Coordinates of N, CA and C and ligand atoms in Angstrom, one line a residue:
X953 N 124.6 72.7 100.4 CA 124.4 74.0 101.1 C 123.6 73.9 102.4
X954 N 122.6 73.4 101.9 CA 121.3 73.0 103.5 C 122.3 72.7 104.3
X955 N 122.7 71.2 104.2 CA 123.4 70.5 105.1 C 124.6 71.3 106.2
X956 N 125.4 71.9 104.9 CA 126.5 72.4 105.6 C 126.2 73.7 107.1
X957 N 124.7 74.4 106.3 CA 124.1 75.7 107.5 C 123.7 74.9 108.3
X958 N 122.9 73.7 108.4 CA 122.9 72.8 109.5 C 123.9 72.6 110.7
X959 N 124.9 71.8 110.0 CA 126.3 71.5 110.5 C 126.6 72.6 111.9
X960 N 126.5 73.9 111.3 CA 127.4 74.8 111.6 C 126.7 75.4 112.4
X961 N 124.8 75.2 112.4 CA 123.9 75.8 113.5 C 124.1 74.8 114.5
X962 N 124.4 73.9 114.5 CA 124.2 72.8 115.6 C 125.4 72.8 116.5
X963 N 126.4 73.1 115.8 CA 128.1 73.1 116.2 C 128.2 74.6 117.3
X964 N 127.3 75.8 117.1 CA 127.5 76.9 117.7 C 126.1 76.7 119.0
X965 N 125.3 75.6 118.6 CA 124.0 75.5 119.5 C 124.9 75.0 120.6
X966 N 126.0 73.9 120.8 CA 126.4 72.9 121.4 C 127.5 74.0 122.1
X967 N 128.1 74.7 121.8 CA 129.1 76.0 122.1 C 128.0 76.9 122.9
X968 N 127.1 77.0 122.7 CA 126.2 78.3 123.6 C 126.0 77.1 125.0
X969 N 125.3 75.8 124.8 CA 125.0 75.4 125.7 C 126.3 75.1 126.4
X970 N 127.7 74.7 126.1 CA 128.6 74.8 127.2 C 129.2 75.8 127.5
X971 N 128.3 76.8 127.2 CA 129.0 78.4 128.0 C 128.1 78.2 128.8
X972 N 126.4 78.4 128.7 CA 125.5 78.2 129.5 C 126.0 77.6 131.1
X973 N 126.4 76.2 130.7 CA 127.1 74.9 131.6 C 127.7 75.7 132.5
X974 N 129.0 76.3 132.0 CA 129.9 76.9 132.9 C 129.7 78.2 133.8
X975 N 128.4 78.6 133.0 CA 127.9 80.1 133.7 C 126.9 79.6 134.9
X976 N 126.7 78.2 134.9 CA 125.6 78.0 136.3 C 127.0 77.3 137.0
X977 N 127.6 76.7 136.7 CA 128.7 76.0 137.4 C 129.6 77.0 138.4
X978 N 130.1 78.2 137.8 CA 130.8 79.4 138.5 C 129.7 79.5 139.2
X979 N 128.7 80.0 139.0 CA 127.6 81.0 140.0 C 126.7 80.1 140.7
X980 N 126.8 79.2 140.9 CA 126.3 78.5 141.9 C 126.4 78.7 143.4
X981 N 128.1 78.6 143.6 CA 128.9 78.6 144.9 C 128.7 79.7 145.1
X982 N 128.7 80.9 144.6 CA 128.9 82.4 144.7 C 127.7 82.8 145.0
X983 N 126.6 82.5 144.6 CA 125.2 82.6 145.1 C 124.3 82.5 146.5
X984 N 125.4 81.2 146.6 CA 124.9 80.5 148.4 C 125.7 81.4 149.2
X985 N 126.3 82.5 149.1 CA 127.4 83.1 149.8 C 126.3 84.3 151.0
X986 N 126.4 84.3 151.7 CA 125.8 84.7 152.7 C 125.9 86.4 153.9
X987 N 126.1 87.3 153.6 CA 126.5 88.5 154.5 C 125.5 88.5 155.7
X988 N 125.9 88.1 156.9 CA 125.0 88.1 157.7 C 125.1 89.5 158.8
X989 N 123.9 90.1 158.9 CA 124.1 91.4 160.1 C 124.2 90.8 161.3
X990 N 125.2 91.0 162.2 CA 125.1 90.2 163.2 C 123.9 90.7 164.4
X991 N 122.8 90.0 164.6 CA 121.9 91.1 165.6 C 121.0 91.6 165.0
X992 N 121.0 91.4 163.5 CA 119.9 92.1 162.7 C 120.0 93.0 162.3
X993 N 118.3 93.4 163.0 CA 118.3 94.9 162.9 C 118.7 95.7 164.0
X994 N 119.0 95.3 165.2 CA 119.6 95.3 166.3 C 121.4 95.4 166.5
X995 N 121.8 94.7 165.4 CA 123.1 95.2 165.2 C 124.0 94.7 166.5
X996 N 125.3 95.4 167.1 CA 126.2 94.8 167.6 C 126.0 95.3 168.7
X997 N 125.4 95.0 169.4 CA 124.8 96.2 171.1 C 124.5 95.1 172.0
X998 N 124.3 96.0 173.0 CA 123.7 95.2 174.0 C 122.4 95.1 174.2
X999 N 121.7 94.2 175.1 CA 120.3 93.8 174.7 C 120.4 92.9 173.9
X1000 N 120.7 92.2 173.3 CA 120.7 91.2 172.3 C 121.4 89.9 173.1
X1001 N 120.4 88.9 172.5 CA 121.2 87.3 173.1 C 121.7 86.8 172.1
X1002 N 122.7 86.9 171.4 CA 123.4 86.3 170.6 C 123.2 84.8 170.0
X1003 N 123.4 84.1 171.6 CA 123.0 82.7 171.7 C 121.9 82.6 171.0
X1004 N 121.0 83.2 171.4 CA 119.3 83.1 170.6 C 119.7 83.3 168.8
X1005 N 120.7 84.5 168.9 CA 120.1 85.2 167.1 C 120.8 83.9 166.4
X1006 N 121.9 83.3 166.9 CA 122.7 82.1 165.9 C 122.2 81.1 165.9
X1007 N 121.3 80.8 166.9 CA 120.4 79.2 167.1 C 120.2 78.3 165.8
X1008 N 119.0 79.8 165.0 CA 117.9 78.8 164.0 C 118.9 79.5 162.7
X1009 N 120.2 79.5 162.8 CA 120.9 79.8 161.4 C 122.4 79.0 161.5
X1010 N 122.1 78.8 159.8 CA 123.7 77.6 159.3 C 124.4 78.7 158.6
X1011 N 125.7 79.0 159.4 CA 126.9 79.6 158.5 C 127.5 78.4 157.9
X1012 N 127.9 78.8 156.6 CA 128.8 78.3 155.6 C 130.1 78.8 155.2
X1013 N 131.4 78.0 154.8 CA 132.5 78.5 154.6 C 132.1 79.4 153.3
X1014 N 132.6 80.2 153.3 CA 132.2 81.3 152.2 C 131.7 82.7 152.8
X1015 N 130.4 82.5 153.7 CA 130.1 83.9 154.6 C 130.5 84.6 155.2
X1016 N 130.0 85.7 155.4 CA 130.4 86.7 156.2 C 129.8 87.4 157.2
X1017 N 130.4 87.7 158.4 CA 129.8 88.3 159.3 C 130.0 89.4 159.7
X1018 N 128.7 90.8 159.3 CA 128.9 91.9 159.3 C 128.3 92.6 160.7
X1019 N 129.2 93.2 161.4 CA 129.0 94.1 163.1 C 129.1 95.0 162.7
X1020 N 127.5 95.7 162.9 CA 127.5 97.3 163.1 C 127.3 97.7 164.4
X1021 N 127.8 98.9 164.7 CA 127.8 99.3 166.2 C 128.3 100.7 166.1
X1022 N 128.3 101.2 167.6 CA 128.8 102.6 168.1 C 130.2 101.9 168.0
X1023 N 131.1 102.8 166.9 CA 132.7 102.8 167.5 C 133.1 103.0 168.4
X1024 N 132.3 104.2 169.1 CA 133.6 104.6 170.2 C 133.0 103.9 171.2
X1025 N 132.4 102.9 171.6 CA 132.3 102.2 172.6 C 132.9 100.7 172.4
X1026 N 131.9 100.1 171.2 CA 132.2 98.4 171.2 C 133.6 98.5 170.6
X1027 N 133.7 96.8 170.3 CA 135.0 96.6 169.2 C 134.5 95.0 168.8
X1028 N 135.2 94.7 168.1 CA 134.8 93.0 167.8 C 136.6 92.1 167.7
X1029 N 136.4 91.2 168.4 CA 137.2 90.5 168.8 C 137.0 89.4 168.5
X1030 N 137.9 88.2 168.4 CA 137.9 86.8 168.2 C 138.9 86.9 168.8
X1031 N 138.2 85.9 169.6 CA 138.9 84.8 171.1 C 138.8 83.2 171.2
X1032 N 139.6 82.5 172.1 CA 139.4 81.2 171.8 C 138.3 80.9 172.9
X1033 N 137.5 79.6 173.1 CA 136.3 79.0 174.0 C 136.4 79.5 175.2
X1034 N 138.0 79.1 175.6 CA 138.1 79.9 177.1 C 137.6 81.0 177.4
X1035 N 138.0 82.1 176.6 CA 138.1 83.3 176.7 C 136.8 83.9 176.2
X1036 N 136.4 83.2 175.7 CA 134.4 83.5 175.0 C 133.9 83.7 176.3
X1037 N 134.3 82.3 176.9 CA 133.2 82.0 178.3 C 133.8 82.8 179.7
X1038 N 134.9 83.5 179.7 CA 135.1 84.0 180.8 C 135.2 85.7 180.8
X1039 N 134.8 86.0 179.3 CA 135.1 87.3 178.5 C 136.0 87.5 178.8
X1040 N 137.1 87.1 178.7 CA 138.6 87.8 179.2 C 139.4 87.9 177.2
X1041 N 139.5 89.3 176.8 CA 140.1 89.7 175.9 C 141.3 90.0 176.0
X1042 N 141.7 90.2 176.7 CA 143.2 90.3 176.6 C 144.0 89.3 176.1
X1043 N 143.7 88.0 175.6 CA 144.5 86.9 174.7 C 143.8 87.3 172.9
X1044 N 143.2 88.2 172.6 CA 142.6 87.9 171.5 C 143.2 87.5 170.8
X1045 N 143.0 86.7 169.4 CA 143.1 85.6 168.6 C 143.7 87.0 167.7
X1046 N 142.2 87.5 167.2 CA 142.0 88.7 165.8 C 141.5 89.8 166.5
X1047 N 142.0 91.1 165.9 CA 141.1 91.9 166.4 C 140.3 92.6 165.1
X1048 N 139.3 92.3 164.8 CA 139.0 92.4 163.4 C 138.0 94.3 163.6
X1049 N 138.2 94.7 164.3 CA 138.1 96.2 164.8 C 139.0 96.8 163.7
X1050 N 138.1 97.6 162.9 CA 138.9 98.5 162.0 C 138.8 100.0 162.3
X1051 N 137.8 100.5 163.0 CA 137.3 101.9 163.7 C 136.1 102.6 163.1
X1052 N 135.5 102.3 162.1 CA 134.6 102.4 161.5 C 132.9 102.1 162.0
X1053 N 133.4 101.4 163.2 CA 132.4 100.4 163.1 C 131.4 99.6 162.8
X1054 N 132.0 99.2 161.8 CA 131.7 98.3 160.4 C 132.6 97.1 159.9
X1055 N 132.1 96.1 160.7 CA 133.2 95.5 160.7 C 133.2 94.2 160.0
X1056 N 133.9 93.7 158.6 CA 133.5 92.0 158.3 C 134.2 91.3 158.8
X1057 N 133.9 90.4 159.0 CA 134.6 88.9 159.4 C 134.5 87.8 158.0
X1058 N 135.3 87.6 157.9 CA 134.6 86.4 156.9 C 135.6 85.0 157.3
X1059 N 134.0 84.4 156.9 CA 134.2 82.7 157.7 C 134.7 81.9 156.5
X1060 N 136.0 81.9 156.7 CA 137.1 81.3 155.5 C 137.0 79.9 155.8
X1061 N 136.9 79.4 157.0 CA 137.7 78.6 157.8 C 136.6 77.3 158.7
X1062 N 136.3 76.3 158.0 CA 135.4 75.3 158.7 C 135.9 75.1 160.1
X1063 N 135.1 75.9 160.6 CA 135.5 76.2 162.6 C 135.0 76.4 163.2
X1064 N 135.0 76.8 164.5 CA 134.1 77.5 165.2 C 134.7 78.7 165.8
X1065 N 134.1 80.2 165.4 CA 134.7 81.0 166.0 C 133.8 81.3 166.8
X1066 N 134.6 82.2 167.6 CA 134.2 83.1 169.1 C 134.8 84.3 169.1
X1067 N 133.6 85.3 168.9 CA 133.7 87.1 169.0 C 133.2 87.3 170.2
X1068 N 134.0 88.3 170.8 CA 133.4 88.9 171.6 C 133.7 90.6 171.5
X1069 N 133.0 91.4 172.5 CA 133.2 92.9 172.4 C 134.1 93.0 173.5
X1070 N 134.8 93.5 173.9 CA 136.4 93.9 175.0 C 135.6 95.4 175.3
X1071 N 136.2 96.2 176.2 CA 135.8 97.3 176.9 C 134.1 97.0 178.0
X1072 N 134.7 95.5 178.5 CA 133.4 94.9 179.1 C 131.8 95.1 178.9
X1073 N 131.7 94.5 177.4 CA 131.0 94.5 176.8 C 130.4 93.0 177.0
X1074 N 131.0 92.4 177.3 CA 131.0 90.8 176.9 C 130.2 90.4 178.3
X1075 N 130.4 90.7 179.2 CA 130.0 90.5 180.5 C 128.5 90.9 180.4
X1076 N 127.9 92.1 179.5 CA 126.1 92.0 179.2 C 125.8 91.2 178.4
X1077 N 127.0 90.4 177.8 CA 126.1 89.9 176.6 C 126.6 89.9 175.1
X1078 N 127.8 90.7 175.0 CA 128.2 90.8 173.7 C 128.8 89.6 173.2
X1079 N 128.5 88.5 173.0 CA 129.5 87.4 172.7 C 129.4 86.5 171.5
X1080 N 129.7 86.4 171.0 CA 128.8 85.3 169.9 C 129.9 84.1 169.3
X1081 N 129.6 82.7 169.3 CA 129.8 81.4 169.4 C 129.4 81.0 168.1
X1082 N 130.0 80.8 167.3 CA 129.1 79.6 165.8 C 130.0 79.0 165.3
X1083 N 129.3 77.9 165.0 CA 129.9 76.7 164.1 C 130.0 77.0 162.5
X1084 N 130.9 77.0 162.0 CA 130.6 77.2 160.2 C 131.2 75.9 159.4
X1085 N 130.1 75.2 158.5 CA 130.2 74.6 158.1 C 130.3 74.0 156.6
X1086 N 130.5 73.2 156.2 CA 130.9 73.0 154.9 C 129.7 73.2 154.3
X1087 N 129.7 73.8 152.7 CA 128.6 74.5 152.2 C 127.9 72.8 152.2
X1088 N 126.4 72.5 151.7 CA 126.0 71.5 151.5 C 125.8 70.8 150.3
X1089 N 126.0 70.1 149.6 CA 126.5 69.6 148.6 C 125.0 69.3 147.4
X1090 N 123.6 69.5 147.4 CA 122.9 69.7 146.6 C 122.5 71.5 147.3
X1091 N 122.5 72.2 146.0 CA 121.9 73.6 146.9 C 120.7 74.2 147.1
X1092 N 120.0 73.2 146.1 CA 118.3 73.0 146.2 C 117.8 72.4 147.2
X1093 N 118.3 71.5 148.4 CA 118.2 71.2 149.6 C 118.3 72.3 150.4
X1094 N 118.6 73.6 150.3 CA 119.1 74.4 151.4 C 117.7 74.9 151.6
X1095 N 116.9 74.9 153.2 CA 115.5 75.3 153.3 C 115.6 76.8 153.0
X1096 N 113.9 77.1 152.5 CA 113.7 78.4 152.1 C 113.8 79.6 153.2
X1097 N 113.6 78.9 154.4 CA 113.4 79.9 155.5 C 114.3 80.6 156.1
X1098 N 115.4 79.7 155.5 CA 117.0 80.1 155.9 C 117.0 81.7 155.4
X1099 N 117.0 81.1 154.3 CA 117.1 82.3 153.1 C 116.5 83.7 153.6
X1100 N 115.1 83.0 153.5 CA 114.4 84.4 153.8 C 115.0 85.6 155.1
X1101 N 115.4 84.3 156.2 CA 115.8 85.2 157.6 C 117.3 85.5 157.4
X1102 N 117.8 85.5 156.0 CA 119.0 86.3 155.7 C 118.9 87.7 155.4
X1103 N 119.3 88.4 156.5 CA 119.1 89.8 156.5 C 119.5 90.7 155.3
X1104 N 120.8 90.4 154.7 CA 121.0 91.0 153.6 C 121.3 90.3 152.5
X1105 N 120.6 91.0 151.1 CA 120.8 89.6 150.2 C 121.5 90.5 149.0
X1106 N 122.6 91.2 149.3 CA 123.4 92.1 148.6 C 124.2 91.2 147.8
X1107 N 124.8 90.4 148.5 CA 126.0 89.4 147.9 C 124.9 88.4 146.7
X1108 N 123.8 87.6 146.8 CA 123.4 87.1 146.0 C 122.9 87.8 144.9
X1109 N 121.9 89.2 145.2 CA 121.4 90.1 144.4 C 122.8 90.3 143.2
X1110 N 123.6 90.6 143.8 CA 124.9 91.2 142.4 C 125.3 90.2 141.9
X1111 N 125.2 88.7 142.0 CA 125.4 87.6 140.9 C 124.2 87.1 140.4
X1112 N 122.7 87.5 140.8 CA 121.6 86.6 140.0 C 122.1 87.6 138.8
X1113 N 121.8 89.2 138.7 CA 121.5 90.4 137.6 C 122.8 89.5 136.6
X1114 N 124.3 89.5 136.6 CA 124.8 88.6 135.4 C 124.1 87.2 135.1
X1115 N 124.0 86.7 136.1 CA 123.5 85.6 135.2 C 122.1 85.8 134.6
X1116 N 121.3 86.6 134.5 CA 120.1 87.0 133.8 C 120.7 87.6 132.7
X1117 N 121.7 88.3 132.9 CA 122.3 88.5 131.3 C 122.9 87.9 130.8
X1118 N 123.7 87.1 131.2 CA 124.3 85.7 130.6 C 123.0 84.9 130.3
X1119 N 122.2 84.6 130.7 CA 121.0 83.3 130.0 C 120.2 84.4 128.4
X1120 N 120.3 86.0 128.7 CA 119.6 86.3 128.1 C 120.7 86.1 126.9
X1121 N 122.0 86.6 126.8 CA 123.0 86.5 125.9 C 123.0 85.3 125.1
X1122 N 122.8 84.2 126.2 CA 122.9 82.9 125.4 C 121.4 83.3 124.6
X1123 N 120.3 83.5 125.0 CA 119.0 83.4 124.4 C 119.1 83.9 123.2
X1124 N 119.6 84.9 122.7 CA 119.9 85.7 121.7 C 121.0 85.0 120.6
X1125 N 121.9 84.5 121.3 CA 123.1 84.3 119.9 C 122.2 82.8 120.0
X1126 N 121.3 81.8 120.3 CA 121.0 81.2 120.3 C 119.9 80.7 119.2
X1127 N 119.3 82.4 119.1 CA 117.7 82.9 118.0 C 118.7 82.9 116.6
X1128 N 119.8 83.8 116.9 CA 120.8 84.0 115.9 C 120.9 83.2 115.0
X1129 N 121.6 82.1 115.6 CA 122.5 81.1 114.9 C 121.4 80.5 114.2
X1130 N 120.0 80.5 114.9 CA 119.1 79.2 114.3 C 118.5 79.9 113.4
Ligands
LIG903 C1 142.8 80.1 175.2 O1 143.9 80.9 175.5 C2 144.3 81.0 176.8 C3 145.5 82.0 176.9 O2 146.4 81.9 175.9 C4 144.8 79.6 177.2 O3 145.1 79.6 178.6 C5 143.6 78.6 177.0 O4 144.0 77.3 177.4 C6 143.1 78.7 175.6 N1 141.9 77.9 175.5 C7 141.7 77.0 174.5 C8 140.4 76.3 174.4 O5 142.5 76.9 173.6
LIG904 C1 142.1 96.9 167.1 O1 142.5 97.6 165.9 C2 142.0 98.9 165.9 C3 142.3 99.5 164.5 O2 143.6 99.3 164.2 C4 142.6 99.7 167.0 O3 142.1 101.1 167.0 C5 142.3 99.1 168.3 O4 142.9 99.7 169.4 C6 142.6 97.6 168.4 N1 142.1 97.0 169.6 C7 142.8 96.2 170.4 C8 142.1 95.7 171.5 O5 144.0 96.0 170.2
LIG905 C1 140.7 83.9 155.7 O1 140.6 85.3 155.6 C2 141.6 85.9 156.4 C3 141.3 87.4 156.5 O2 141.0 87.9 155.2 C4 143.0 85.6 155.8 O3 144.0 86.2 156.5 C5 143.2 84.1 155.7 O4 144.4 83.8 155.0 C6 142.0 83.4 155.0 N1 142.2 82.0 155.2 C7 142.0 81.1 154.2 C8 142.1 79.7 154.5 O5 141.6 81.5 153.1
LIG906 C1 120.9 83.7 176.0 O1 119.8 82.8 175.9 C2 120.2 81.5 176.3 C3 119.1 80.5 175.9 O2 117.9 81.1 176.3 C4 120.6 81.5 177.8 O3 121.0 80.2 178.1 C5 121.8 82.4 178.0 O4 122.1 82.5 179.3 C6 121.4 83.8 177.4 N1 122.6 84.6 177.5 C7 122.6 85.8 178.0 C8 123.9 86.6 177.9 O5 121.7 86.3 178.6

């Protein structure tokens, strides 16, 4: 009788710890996932050097890039290098303008895109250039300061809260079984 409740605590211990496994394994990638404001707290306007705000930050494929602004003025565009550097929108790529002005982009795509604002916006300064790169392959390497100068931490916030109740879940059928 001992033996056999043994058996069968150790058989559901080994089943909690590979749910455990799989619950850090999904939520890992989905964690480093990034919603960036473009401009901050500054947002999609003029006055802002773009060049400056993207310098000391690494986009990753997975993120996204969020422009807030006056609708009835700006718009947000993707254009190719040429057309970044000469602000000429009339070729645009995307017009990722929904009218809201609220607009995401998401960086699907290990690339470099180029936004710009159209209704000669681009000529003060509306332009923005970045490289997005492949996520980095240990995630504990990724520096803290990054993090911190991530303006919104919405997208991470809504996957830590499950996995605090997935570890708590496991904690529980774990007290259970033993
Ligand atoms: C951008 O598009 C324009 C117009 O289609 C084209 O003339 C130019 O060569 C393109 N530039 C690049 C870098 O692809
Ligand atoms: C981009 O799309 C929006 C929403 O459909 C539209 O109102 C706007 O005119 C478009 N802009 C350009 C430059 O085509
Ligand atoms: C990236 O996202 C865009 C817009 O949602 C979509 O049209 C495109 O198919 C996606 N590309 C990849 C490689 O997932
Ligand atoms: C933004 O700042 C960079 C680096 O200081 C500078 O080279 C660039 O001309 C500035 N861009 C604008 C539009 O002022």
């Amino acid at each position: 009788m001992e033996v056999v409740r043994r058996r069968s605590g150790s058989g559901c211990l080994s089943m909690v710890v590979a749910i455990m496994c799989a619950f850090v394994v999904v939520m890992v990638p989905g964690a480093l996932a990034t919603r960036w404001t473009v401009g901050g707290n500054m947002g999609w306007n003029t006055n802002v050097n773009y060049t400056v705000w993207a310098q000391d930050k690494h986009f990753y494929n997975g993120d996204w890039l969020f422009f807030v602004y006056d609708r009835n003025q700006m718009n947000v565009l993707e254009v190719n290098k040429t057309d970044y550097e000469s602000c000429n929108s009339d070729n645009f790529l995307h017009n990722w303008t929904t009218g809201a002005g609220r607009d995401v982009v998401p960086l699907n795509v290990t690339r470099n895109y180029y936004i710009i604002s159209g209704k000669g916006f681009c000529y003060g300064g509306m332009k923005l250039a970045i490289h997005v790169e492949n996520l980095p392959p240990p995630p504990s390497s990724t520096p803290l300061d990054e993090k911190s100068s991530s303006p919104t931490l919405t997208s991470r916030g809504m996957i830590v809260l499950p996995m605090v109740l997935a570890i708590g879940a496991v904690w529980d059928a774990f007290f259970w079984y033993w």
